Structures are given as C-alpha cells and as structure tokens.
XYZ file of C-alpha atoms in Angstrom:
66
model
C -7.107 -3.189 -11.460
C -4.208 -3.955 -9.110
C -1.637 -3.571 -11.868
C -2.885 -0.020 -12.500
C -1.872 0.954 -8.946
C 1.796 -0.035 -9.255
C 3.944 3.036 -8.708
C 1.083 5.069 -7.205
C 1.836 7.096 -4.075
C -0.575 7.282 -1.144
C -0.656 8.011 2.570
C -1.564 5.346 5.097
C -4.953 6.171 6.593
C -4.414 3.409 9.181
C -1.096 1.936 10.314
C 0.214 -1.280 8.846
C 0.357 -3.673 11.789
C 1.212 -7.356 11.470
C 1.606 -6.777 7.744
C -1.834 -5.240 7.048
C -3.215 -1.708 7.004
C -5.234 0.763 4.928
C -4.340 3.537 2.505
C -6.455 5.980 0.537
C -5.896 6.129 -3.218
C -8.101 8.692 -4.959
C -11.576 8.246 -3.444
C -11.151 4.627 -2.290
C -9.648 3.200 0.903
C -7.692 0.024 0.109
C -6.448 -2.728 2.367
C -2.703 -2.919 1.847
C 0.063 -5.282 2.863
C 3.651 -4.450 3.696
C 6.098 -3.831 6.517
C 4.665 -2.347 9.720
C 4.452 1.443 9.311
C 2.605 4.215 11.188
C -0.495 5.996 9.874
C 0.451 9.060 7.849
C 3.445 7.382 6.192
C 3.798 8.112 2.461
C 3.912 4.799 0.641
C 4.194 3.538 -2.912
C 2.431 0.502 -4.345
C 5.037 -1.990 -5.535
C 2.867 -4.933 -6.650
C -0.558 -6.517 -6.236
C -0.626 -9.696 -4.109
C -0.792 -12.651 -6.491
C -3.684 -14.423 -4.733
C -5.732 -11.674 -3.049
C -4.788 -8.747 -5.329
C -4.193 -6.704 -2.166
C -1.726 -3.909 -3.011
C 1.733 -4.443 -1.483
C 3.380 -1.204 -0.424
C 6.704 0.184 0.749
C 7.687 3.282 2.701
C 8.579 6.081 0.252
C 11.832 6.768 2.111
C 12.893 3.164 1.606
C 12.086 3.075 -2.100
C 13.648 6.476 -2.747
C 16.993 5.370 -1.320
C 16.813 1.675 -2.265
C-alpha cells in the first residue's frame, strides 16, 4: 500500500519532530517520517520506508523547487 502513496500530497496534522509526525491522507491519519516541519505544512510522499513502510515525506516547497 505504501507504493500507492508515492507522489500524494497531504497536510501535516501534527508536526514532524525528531523525524516523525502525522499526516492525513484521505480518511486515514498516517505516521510519517521526514525533516522536521510544522503542522499545516503541505507535504508530498516520496517513498515508503523500506523496513517499516512508514511514508517518507518532503515539504512541497522543497520538492517544487528541487
């Protein structure tokens, strides 16, 4: 299921702190991993974690300009 989320855009429902946070995709709140970002940040899923399948995310501003 993690592969199906790659490229999806969401908003952080909780901040990412120390590399972990939460984002809502459709009707499910997912634990996500990525750089520390505040709640409300628009993010995109870039890959599922190989071991835990936790979605890894990036700030939309970063990916749009990167």
